[in-house]
Amino acid sequence: MQIDLSGRTALVTGSTQGIGRAIAATLADAGARVAINGRTADKVEATIADLAAPGRELIAAPGDVTQPGGADAVLSATGDVDILINNLGIFGAEAPLEIDDDEWRRYFEVNVLAAVRLIRATLPGMKARGWGRIQNIASDSAIVIPAEMIHYGMSKTALLAVSRGFAKDAAGTGVTVNSVIAGPTHTGGVETFVYELVDESLPWQEAQREFMRTHRPQSLLQRLIEPQEIANMVAYLASPLASATTGAAVRVDGGYVDAILP
């Protein structure tokens, strides 16, 4: 089985680090022309320099997609989008009763509305061309709401609804819309998050084990997922091989969610 995305243009938001960076590199290796997105041009250019390799076509698409003007600039730099990966997201631990109105709004605007805005802008073109792939990177927190970050869980639950709804809008057009439920994943941001919850003096491997034991004990994988493992699923869903998968919430969660279905 070979994934071939030759001739397709992909936009991966928040792709200068973590899961987004792994997704961008994987799509490029499959032949796609990939737009690297981050808020600053310097960070985007540095990422492109780091990821540069024979056969990879990477373009710079800097801009803050949480703002209408920034989203417009990103789309202008990218051109017609065949594959949209809404990966950008924020997260953090906060006591439930201390999350104020502004923080609730911020999580919704960054994690949900930015994705909706880009779908509105790109889905019509995909439908007109008769082919497209949209994926929203969700989280196990969409289903198993963590007490320490209810606002984050809320935003990822909303992405599941967004994905299903736009999949219905795209019915019969050759465009698929799915969400990817990522489990606890090893990124720089997650390392910081882990140390917010466990003893900061612990070495990383020990801290990771303690975090999984005390805060994510239901994981069947019993370790953090690597970004490449998420990227592999995204590449498959972005390919022609996944033409019959749409409106789905696909789990790459290490068995964290204790349910047969999402």
XYZ file of N, CA and C in Angstrom:
786
model
N 0.848 -1.190 0.000
C 0.000 0.000 0.000
C 0.885 1.242 0.000
N 0.692 2.101 -0.991
C 1.513 3.295 -1.128
C 0.637 4.531 -1.117
N 1.015 5.492 -0.301
C 0.283 6.753 -0.234
C 0.925 7.741 -1.199
N 0.149 8.180 -2.172
C 0.663 9.091 -3.195
C -0.203 10.354 -3.207
N 0.399 11.470 -2.813
C -0.297 12.761 -2.789
C 0.280 13.723 -3.818
N 0.909 13.183 -4.831
C 1.496 14.020 -5.882
C 0.426 14.892 -6.523
N 0.785 16.158 -6.750
C -0.137 17.094 -7.374
C -1.116 17.746 -6.419
N -1.060 17.394 -5.151
C -1.960 17.977 -4.159
C -1.228 19.026 -3.318
N -1.970 20.048 -2.928
C -1.426 21.077 -2.038
C -2.074 20.938 -0.669
N -1.245 20.870 0.353
C -1.727 20.717 1.725
C -1.345 21.929 2.555
N -2.268 22.343 3.417
C -2.002 23.377 4.416
C -2.139 22.743 5.785
N -1.068 22.825 6.567
C -1.072 22.293 7.931
C -0.881 23.459 8.884
N -1.906 23.808 9.638
C -1.771 24.934 10.564
C -0.944 24.509 11.778
N -0.237 25.478 12.332
C 0.592 25.188 13.500
C 1.625 24.115 13.211
N 2.306 24.231 12.068
C 3.196 23.150 11.631
C 4.670 23.441 11.841
N 4.995 24.390 12.712
C 6.401 24.664 12.988
C 6.947 23.814 14.129
N 6.078 23.022 14.762
C 6.538 22.192 15.867
C 5.559 21.048 16.112
N 5.984 20.101 16.926
C 5.108 19.062 17.426
C 4.424 18.221 16.368
N 3.158 17.916 16.613
C 2.383 17.064 15.723
C 2.272 17.679 14.335
N 2.035 18.980 14.269
C 1.888 19.634 12.972
C 3.128 19.521 12.118
N 4.274 19.653 12.727
C 5.546 19.532 11.999
C 5.713 18.115 11.438
N 5.394 17.118 12.257
C 5.493 15.727 11.803
C 4.518 15.459 10.655
N 3.311 16.008 10.761
C 2.323 15.838 9.690
C 2.822 16.471 8.400
N 3.342 17.682 8.495
C 3.824 18.386 7.305
C 4.913 17.591 6.600
N 5.870 17.088 7.360
C 6.969 16.323 6.766
C 6.447 15.042 6.116
N 5.497 14.385 6.746
C 4.970 13.120 6.238
C 4.176 13.336 4.955
N 3.367 14.389 4.912
C 2.617 14.691 3.689
C 3.560 15.059 2.543
N 4.610 15.802 2.871
C 5.594 16.168 1.838
C 6.297 14.925 1.301
N 6.618 13.986 2.175
C 7.270 12.746 1.735
C 6.351 11.910 0.850
N 5.030 12.120 1.007
C 4.065 11.403 0.164
C 3.833 12.116 -1.166
N 4.513 13.249 -1.385
C 4.436 13.930 -2.665
C 3.640 15.209 -2.686
N 3.033 15.580 -1.569
C 2.239 16.805 -1.545
C 3.129 18.043 -1.478
N 2.618 19.107 -2.026
C 3.204 20.442 -1.844
C 2.620 20.968 -0.541
N 3.450 21.233 0.461
C 2.961 21.491 1.813
C 3.278 22.913 2.259
N 2.243 23.617 2.699
C 2.410 24.950 3.250
C 2.661 24.857 4.753
N 3.797 25.395 5.166
C 4.160 25.428 6.583
C 3.606 26.706 7.187
N 2.873 26.563 8.274
C 2.222 27.715 8.900
C 2.650 27.889 10.349
N 2.894 29.135 10.693
C 3.146 29.555 12.060
C 2.877 31.041 12.103
N 2.885 31.616 13.270
C 2.515 33.030 13.371
C 3.574 33.970 12.837
N 4.857 33.566 12.883
C 5.921 34.468 12.455
C 6.670 33.893 11.258
N 7.082 34.782 10.363
C 7.806 34.365 9.165
C 9.141 33.723 9.520
N 9.802 34.241 10.547
C 11.099 33.696 10.936
C 10.985 32.237 11.356
N 9.977 31.938 12.158
C 9.789 30.556 12.630
C 9.433 29.636 11.469
N 8.626 30.125 10.562
C 8.242 29.326 9.396
C 9.461 29.032 8.521
N 10.241 30.045 8.244
C 11.418 29.851 7.394
C 12.426 28.913 8.054
N 12.586 29.035 9.368
C 13.511 28.143 10.079
C 13.028 26.698 10.007
N 11.722 26.487 10.093
C 11.166 25.137 10.005
C 11.377 24.564 8.613
N 11.146 25.377 7.595
C 11.362 24.914 6.224
C 12.826 24.529 6.005
N 13.722 25.324 6.553
C 15.153 25.006 6.428
C 15.474 23.683 7.120
N 14.881 23.458 8.279
C 15.128 22.216 9.020
C 14.552 20.998 8.307
N 13.389 21.166 7.678
C 12.700 20.032 7.054
C 13.122 19.797 5.601
N 13.882 20.721 5.047
C 14.264 20.612 3.636
C 14.973 19.290 3.360
N 14.519 18.615 2.316
C 15.109 17.334 1.916
C 14.748 17.087 0.464
N 15.544 16.300 -0.252
C 15.235 16.000 -1.646
C 13.813 15.444 -1.806
N 13.082 16.011 -2.749
C 11.725 15.540 -3.015
C 10.644 16.241 -2.234
N 11.010 16.968 -1.192
C 10.016 17.684 -0.395
C 9.787 19.084 -0.967
N 8.527 19.426 -1.223
C 8.187 20.775 -1.683
C 7.457 21.491 -0.550
N 8.144 22.421 0.073
C 7.605 23.151 1.218
C 7.527 24.631 0.885
N 6.422 25.260 1.235
C 6.266 26.687 0.991
C 5.918 27.385 2.300
N 6.249 28.654 2.371
C 6.012 29.438 3.583
C 4.626 30.063 3.547
N 3.875 29.846 4.626
C 2.544 30.450 4.749
C 2.369 30.975 6.165
N 3.169 31.994 6.530
C 3.072 32.527 7.895
C 1.797 33.332 8.080
N 1.326 33.373 9.322
C 0.153 34.178 9.626
C -0.628 33.580 10.776
N -1.335 34.431 11.485
C -2.152 34.019 12.628
C -3.546 33.666 12.132
N -3.828 32.373 11.998
C -5.111 31.952 11.435
C -6.261 32.140 12.412
N -5.970 32.552 13.637
C -7.052 32.853 14.571
C -7.673 34.216 14.289
N -7.055 34.960 13.381
C -7.570 36.261 12.977
C -7.934 36.218 11.492
N -9.065 36.836 11.102
C -9.470 36.784 9.693
C -8.387 37.265 8.726
N -7.732 38.366 9.051
C -6.679 38.871 8.174
C -5.516 37.917 8.059
N -5.146 37.294 9.165
C -4.055 36.328 9.145
C -4.409 35.104 8.331
N -5.639 34.631 8.466
C -6.089 33.473 7.688
C -6.064 33.785 6.195
N -6.493 34.981 5.840
C -6.469 35.389 4.431
C -5.052 35.383 3.876
N -4.100 35.867 4.668
C -2.706 35.904 4.229
C -2.155 34.491 4.040
N -2.496 33.601 4.941
C -2.036 32.211 4.846
C -2.595 31.551 3.592
N -3.874 31.735 3.338
C -4.498 31.128 2.163
C -3.974 31.726 0.871
N -3.662 33.009 0.885
C -3.094 33.658 -0.290
C -1.727 33.073 -0.623
N -0.941 32.804 0.403
C 0.392 32.234 0.192
C 0.317 30.778 -0.257
N -0.723 30.081 0.177
C -0.839 28.651 -0.108
C -1.400 28.388 -1.496
N -2.381 29.178 -1.918
C -3.083 28.893 -3.170
C -4.205 27.906 -2.926
N -4.707 27.282 -3.988
C -5.803 26.323 -3.843
C -5.390 25.182 -2.917
N -6.213 24.945 -1.894
C -5.906 23.924 -0.894
C -6.693 22.656 -1.210
N -5.977 21.541 -1.375
C -6.610 20.242 -1.579
C -6.742 19.468 -0.271
N -5.797 19.703 0.631
C -5.758 18.992 1.915
C -5.585 20.030 3.018
N -6.564 20.144 3.883
C -6.503 21.085 4.999
C -6.414 20.296 6.298
N -5.331 20.530 7.041
C -5.155 19.903 8.345
C -5.204 21.001 9.403
N -6.317 21.073 10.119
C -6.465 22.046 11.200
C -5.841 21.463 12.461
N -4.564 21.747 12.617
C -3.789 21.200 13.729
C -3.580 22.214 14.857
N -3.619 23.501 14.534
C -3.345 24.520 15.543
C -4.233 24.341 16.770
N -3.633 24.442 17.939
C -4.421 24.357 19.166
C -3.612 24.790 20.371
N -4.322 25.203 21.393
C -3.691 25.563 22.659
C -4.254 24.666 23.752
N -3.463 24.457 24.794
C -3.929 23.663 25.929
C -3.155 24.076 27.170
N -3.683 23.719 28.311
C -3.015 24.031 29.561
C -3.908 23.673 30.727
N -3.296 23.391 31.853
C -4.039 23.018 33.045
C -4.510 24.259 33.789
N -5.750 24.223 34.256
C -6.294 25.329 35.038
C -7.451 24.818 35.893
N -7.505 25.288 37.130
C -8.583 24.870 38.025
C -9.935 25.255 37.423
N -10.885 24.328 37.351
C -12.146 24.580 36.651
C -12.845 25.878 37.034
N -12.919 26.179 38.316
C -13.668 27.357 38.754
C -12.881 28.646 38.593
N -11.635 28.529 38.137
C -10.814 29.719 37.926
C -10.701 30.110 36.450
N -11.366 29.371 35.567
C -11.349 29.698 34.138
C -12.386 30.790 33.895
N -11.931 31.994 33.539
C -12.877 33.101 33.377
C -13.447 33.145 31.961
N -14.356 34.069 31.731
C -15.040 34.158 30.440
C -14.064 34.360 29.283
N -13.084 35.225 29.495
C -12.127 35.504 28.421
C -11.347 34.261 28.027
N -11.009 33.416 28.999
C -10.258 32.204 28.698
C -11.126 31.183 27.964
N -12.389 31.074 28.358
C -13.316 30.205 27.630
C -13.403 30.641 26.166
N -13.529 31.945 25.970
C -13.628 32.468 24.597
C -12.348 32.213 23.821
N -11.199 32.398 24.462
C -9.918 32.220 23.786
C -9.761 30.788 23.298
N -10.113 29.829 24.129
C -9.991 28.436 23.719
C -10.934 28.115 22.559
N -12.135 28.664 22.600
C -13.065 28.419 21.501
C -12.562 29.072 20.213
N -12.090 30.299 20.310
C -11.663 31.024 19.108
C -10.428 30.388 18.466
N -9.472 29.951 19.281
C -8.245 29.370 18.740
C -8.470 27.935 18.268
N -9.111 27.120 19.088
C -9.201 25.697 18.807
C -10.363 25.308 17.901
N -11.382 26.165 17.833
C -12.571 25.808 17.053
C -12.816 26.796 15.916
N -12.972 28.061 16.248
C -13.370 29.030 15.236
C -12.320 29.191 14.143
N -11.040 29.101 14.483
C -9.993 29.197 13.459
C -10.136 28.072 12.441
N -10.463 26.874 12.915
C -10.667 25.748 12.012
C -11.890 25.969 11.135
N -12.970 26.425 11.737
C -14.197 26.687 10.978
C -13.939 27.720 9.889
N -13.199 28.763 10.225
C -12.911 29.834 9.271
C -12.169 29.282 8.043
N -11.187 28.421 8.276
C -10.425 27.867 7.156
C -11.251 26.867 6.354
N -12.124 26.132 7.009
C -13.004 25.217 6.275
C -13.942 26.010 5.375
N -14.510 27.081 5.903
C -15.404 27.921 5.091
C -14.696 28.434 3.851
N -13.416 28.750 3.998
C -12.666 29.344 2.892
C -12.216 28.322 1.863
N -11.995 27.078 2.272
C -11.398 26.091 1.367
C -12.374 25.038 0.852
N -13.413 24.738 1.593
C -14.326 23.670 1.188
C -15.029 23.952 -0.144
N -15.476 25.182 -0.414
C -16.130 25.411 -1.712
C -15.248 25.052 -2.906
N -13.963 25.409 -2.845
C -13.055 25.077 -3.938
C -12.852 23.576 -4.077
N -12.720 22.889 -2.949
C -12.580 21.434 -2.995
C -13.807 20.800 -3.641
N -14.987 21.256 -3.254
C -16.224 20.699 -3.821
C -16.298 20.962 -5.325
N -15.901 22.149 -5.744
C -15.944 22.486 -7.165
C -14.975 21.624 -7.969
N -13.826 21.268 -7.365
C -12.831 20.448 -8.063
C -13.124 18.948 -7.954
N -14.061 18.593 -7.063
C -14.462 17.197 -6.926
C -13.526 16.335 -6.108
N -12.650 16.962 -5.313
C -11.727 16.190 -4.462
C -11.202 17.094 -3.362
N -11.089 16.537 -2.168
C -10.505 17.298 -1.069
C -10.489 16.481 0.201
N -9.624 16.891 1.098
C -9.509 16.240 2.394
C -9.390 17.315 3.471
N -10.261 17.247 4.459
C -10.195 18.138 5.615
C -10.106 17.279 6.866
N -9.136 17.593 7.703
C -8.999 16.879 8.972
C -8.824 17.887 10.107
N -9.558 17.664 11.169
C -9.429 18.475 12.373
C -8.779 17.617 13.454
N -7.636 18.080 13.951
C -6.920 17.311 14.971
C -7.587 17.558 16.319
N -8.290 16.529 16.781
C -8.986 16.603 18.063
C -8.124 15.935 19.137
N -8.742 15.368 20.143
C -8.000 14.842 21.279
C -8.875 13.873 22.053
N -8.221 12.970 22.768
C -8.964 12.115 23.694
C -9.756 12.953 24.698
N -9.279 14.182 24.930
C -9.964 15.075 25.880
C -11.337 15.499 25.373
N -11.620 15.254 24.082
C -12.941 15.539 23.546
C -13.981 14.581 24.102
N -13.516 13.413 24.520
C -14.416 12.359 24.989
C -14.271 12.134 26.487
N -13.025 12.091 26.939
C -12.727 11.932 28.363
C -12.291 13.301 28.879
N -13.256 14.115 29.272
C -12.956 15.502 29.657
C -12.084 15.517 30.914
N -10.887 16.078 30.825
C -10.016 16.120 32.006
C -10.430 17.246 32.954
N -10.468 16.940 34.221
C -10.903 17.928 35.207
C -9.982 19.132 35.246
N -8.696 18.920 34.868
C -7.737 20.019 34.962
C -7.738 20.924 33.732
N -8.516 20.563 32.692
C -8.606 21.452 31.528
C -9.937 21.227 30.793
N -10.999 21.590 31.480
C -12.342 21.439 30.923
C -12.501 22.284 29.665
N -11.938 23.482 29.683
C -12.079 24.382 28.532
C -11.446 23.790 27.279
N -10.318 23.116 27.444
C -9.671 22.442 26.314
C -10.539 21.297 25.809
N -11.027 20.477 26.729
C -11.890 19.370 26.340
C -13.113 19.853 25.585
N -13.734 20.932 26.071
C -14.894 21.503 25.401
C -14.581 21.850 23.957
N -13.429 22.461 23.726
C -13.085 22.901 22.374
C -12.858 21.709 21.448
N -12.297 20.635 21.971
C -12.040 19.469 21.138
C -13.328 18.672 20.888
N -14.250 18.671 21.842
C -15.565 18.077 21.593
C -16.267 18.834 20.475
N -16.140 20.155 20.493
C -16.759 20.969 19.444
C -16.197 20.616 18.074
N -14.899 20.296 18.003
C -14.303 19.937 16.716
C -14.909 18.655 16.149
N -15.297 17.722 17.008
C -15.951 16.503 16.524
C -17.266 16.855 15.839
N -18.015 17.778 16.435
C -19.281 18.208 15.840
C -19.043 18.965 14.540
N -18.042 19.824 14.537
C -17.702 20.590 13.333
C -17.373 19.634 12.180
N -16.574 18.617 12.459
C -16.164 17.673 11.423
C -17.359 16.923 10.853
N -18.203 16.426 11.733
C -19.372 15.673 11.273
C -20.315 16.563 10.460
N -20.515 17.781 10.921
C -21.422 18.681 10.222
C -20.940 19.064 8.841
N -19.662 19.410 8.715
C -19.137 19.786 7.395
C -19.026 18.573 6.474
N -18.854 17.380 7.041
C -18.861 16.179 6.209
C -20.222 16.017 5.536
N -21.281 16.346 6.252
C -22.619 16.283 5.656
C -22.768 17.329 4.555
N -22.203 18.502 4.765
C -22.266 19.534 3.740
C -21.534 19.095 2.468
N -20.478 18.298 2.639
C -19.657 17.862 1.506
C -20.127 16.530 0.921
N -21.251 16.023 1.379
C -21.707 14.697 0.951
C -21.799 14.589 -0.570
N -21.237 13.522 -1.107
C -21.346 13.235 -2.532
C -20.469 14.057 -3.446
N -19.551 14.836 -2.875
C -18.733 15.748 -3.696
C -17.324 15.234 -3.967
N -16.930 14.146 -3.300
C -15.551 13.683 -3.401
C -14.649 14.279 -2.341
N -15.233 15.087 -1.446
C -14.473 15.690 -0.348
C -14.816 14.944 0.941
N -13.801 14.583 1.711
C -14.034 13.950 2.997
C -13.621 14.895 4.121
N -14.354 14.812 5.220
C -14.060 15.627 6.406
C -14.072 14.700 7.611
N -12.961 14.674 8.320
C -12.829 13.791 9.483
C -12.123 14.504 10.626
N -12.261 13.946 11.799
C -11.448 14.396 12.926
C -10.549 13.248 13.361
N -9.388 13.607 13.863
C -8.419 12.637 14.357
C -8.296 12.832 15.862
N -8.639 11.803 16.608
C -8.577 11.880 18.072
C -7.192 11.426 18.512
N -6.340 12.385 18.768
C -4.978 12.090 19.207
C -4.955 11.871 20.710
N -4.256 10.838 21.129
C -4.072 10.591 22.553
C -2.913 11.393 23.112
N -2.544 11.150 24.353
C -1.425 11.873 24.974
C -0.149 11.699 24.148
N 0.354 12.806 23.625
C 1.440 12.755 22.635
C 2.669 13.496 23.142
N 3.836 12.958 22.811
C 5.101 13.512 23.268
C 5.524 14.689 22.398
N 5.266 15.886 22.856
C 5.732 17.111 22.206
C 6.365 17.998 23.270
N 7.042 19.053 22.810
C 7.647 19.983 23.757
C 6.609 20.596 24.677
N 5.466 20.956 24.114
C 4.399 21.544 24.927
C 3.870 20.579 25.953
N 3.792 19.303 25.586
C 3.302 18.297 26.529
C 4.320 18.057 27.638
N 5.599 18.144 27.308
C 6.602 18.009 28.368
C 6.389 19.083 29.432
N 6.135 20.299 28.987
C 5.859 21.377 29.938
C 4.616 21.060 30.753
N 3.566 20.590 30.069
C 2.314 20.245 30.739
C 2.530 19.134 31.769
N 3.314 18.116 31.406
C 3.580 17.008 32.330
C 4.221 17.526 33.602
N 5.184 18.433 33.432
C 5.884 18.950 34.607
C 5.032 19.925 35.421
N 3.894 20.342 34.891
C 2.946 21.105 35.698
C 2.203 20.201 36.667
N 2.193 18.900 36.367
C 1.390 17.957 37.141
C 2.211 16.972 37.964
N 3.507 16.835 37.655
C 4.365 15.931 38.421
C 5.592 16.689 38.909
N 6.378 16.051 39.749
C 7.561 16.666 40.353
C 8.545 17.119 39.274
N 8.839 18.419 39.248
C 9.729 18.975 38.233
C 11.154 18.455 38.344
N 11.523 17.880 39.480
C 12.889 17.395 39.651
C 13.104 16.006 39.033
N 12.022 15.360 38.607
C 12.148 14.015 38.042
C 12.762 14.070 36.646
N 13.656 13.135 36.307
C 14.136 13.024 34.922
C 12.955 12.737 34.007
N 13.091 13.110 32.707
C 11.946 13.048 31.804
C 11.304 11.670 31.726
N 12.079 10.614 31.538
C 11.481 9.285 31.402
C 10.693 8.894 32.651
N 11.221 9.237 33.812
C 10.520 8.941 35.056
C 9.277 9.822 35.207
N 9.422 11.083 34.805
C 8.267 11.994 34.874
C 7.147 11.527 33.949
N 7.520 11.061 32.757
C 6.531 10.557 31.806
C 5.772 9.362 32.379
N 6.516 8.434 32.972
C 5.876 7.251 33.560
C 4.947 7.636 34.705
N 5.393 8.587 35.521
C 4.561 9.031 36.643
C 3.298 9.718 36.146
N 3.440 10.530 35.094
C 2.273 11.203 34.516
C 1.265 10.186 33.994
N 1.734 9.203 33.233
C 0.825 8.200 32.681
C 0.192 7.371 33.798
N 0.949 7.064 34.826
C 0.433 6.237 35.925
C -0.636 6.960 36.730
N -0.390 8.251 36.999
C -1.299 8.964 37.899
C -2.388 9.754 37.182
N -2.123 10.211 35.954
C -3.080 11.086 35.272
C -3.708 10.459 34.022
N -3.081 9.429 33.436
C -3.628 8.775 32.250
C -3.532 7.254 32.404
N -3.992 6.707 33.528
C -3.794 5.273 33.796
C -4.547 4.350 32.850
N -5.563 4.856 32.158
C -6.343 3.997 31.271
C -5.693 3.787 29.904
N -4.554 4.420 29.638
C -3.871 4.221 28.357
C -3.416 2.775 28.229
N -3.809 2.122 27.132
C -3.361 0.751 26.890
C -1.939 0.730 26.359
N -1.511 1.821 25.732
C -0.153 1.919 25.233
C 0.844 2.083 26.385
N 0.405 2.758 27.435
C 1.189 2.993 28.656
C 2.463 3.804 28.392
N 2.393 4.636 27.391
C 3.457 5.591 27.098
C 2.851 6.722 26.285
N 3.571 7.817 26.177
C 3.126 8.885 25.303
C 3.280 8.462 23.840
N 2.362 8.910 23.010
C 2.407 8.649 21.578
C 3.422 9.595 20.944
N 4.139 9.127 19.945
C 5.073 9.983 19.227
C 4.337 10.718 18.098
N 4.708 11.966 17.801
C 4.030 12.728 16.747
C 3.952 11.989 15.414
N 4.987 11.222 15.068
C 4.982 10.504 13.803
C 3.833 9.502 13.723
N 3.443 8.956 14.870
C 2.352 7.988 14.884
C 1.017 8.657 14.550
N 0.863 9.897 14.949
C -0.325 10.669 14.563
C -0.240 11.004 13.073
N 0.935 11.427 12.631
C 1.126 11.829 11.236
C 0.837 10.684 10.275
N 1.154 9.456 10.659
C 0.896 8.315 9.783
C -0.595 8.171 9.489
N -1.427 8.329 10.513
C -2.871 8.237 10.307
C -3.387 9.397 9.463
N -2.873 10.592 9.714
C -3.293 11.768 8.952
C -2.962 11.583 7.469
N -1.778 11.058 7.176
C -1.384 10.848 5.785
C -2.318 9.857 5.106
N -2.682 8.813 5.806
C -3.621 7.843 5.221
C -4.970 8.504 4.943
N -5.511 9.219 5.902
C -6.818 9.855 5.719
C -6.773 10.923 4.631
N -5.600 11.487 4.383
C -5.448 12.507 3.340
C -5.343 11.904 1.947
N -5.191 10.615 1.873
C -4.906 9.959 0.598
C -6.166 9.437 -0.082
N -6.068 9.090 -1.358
C -7.191 8.460 -2.061
C -7.591 7.127 -1.439
N -6.680 6.495 -0.693
C -6.981 5.208 -0.079
C -8.107 5.304 0.946
N -8.325 6.495 1.498
C -9.334 6.680 2.544
C -10.601 7.319 1.999
N -10.897 7.074 0.740
C -12.025 7.746 0.089
C -13.375 7.421 0.704
N -13.500 6.302 1.421
C -14.784 5.917 2.016
C -14.879 6.284 3.493
N -13.899 7.011 3.999
C -13.929 7.418 5.406
C -14.222 8.907 5.489
N -15.403 9.250 5.940
C -15.779 10.662 6.087
C -16.808 10.797 7.204
N -16.804 11.951 7.830
C -17.692 12.180 8.968
C -17.297 11.379 10.184
N -16.061 10.888 10.205
C -15.616 9.975 11.254
C -14.730 10.682 12.275
N -14.698 10.106 13.461
C -13.738 10.501 14.493
C -12.798 9.312 14.669
N -11.606 9.417 14.078
C -10.667 8.298 14.018
C -9.684 8.413 15.173
N -9.573 7.341 15.932
C -8.752 7.381 17.144
C -7.321 6.934 16.892
N -6.384 7.764 17.342
C -4.964 7.393 17.440
C -4.579 7.745 18.872
N -5.162 7.019 19.805
C -5.126 7.437 21.211
C -4.415 6.430 22.110
N -3.802 5.396 21.525
C -3.132 4.420 22.354
C -4.092 3.641 23.245
N -5.351 3.571 22.826
C -6.349 2.874 23.632
C -6.771 3.618 24.880
N -6.482 4.918 24.906
C -6.796 5.719 26.099
C -8.280 5.789 26.386
N -9.093 6.004 25.337
C -10.543 6.120 25.514
C -11.110 4.723 25.741
N -11.711 4.506 26.889
C -12.207 3.181 27.254
C -13.605 2.975 26.683
N -13.652 2.836 25.354
C -14.919 2.644 24.665
C -14.643 1.965 23.344
N -15.640 1.218 22.845
C -15.485 0.569 21.554
C -15.578 1.604 20.444
N -16.481 2.578 20.599
C -16.627 3.665 19.649
C -16.176 4.961 20.311
N -15.874 6.014 19.507
C -15.481 7.305 20.093
C -16.549 7.854 21.025
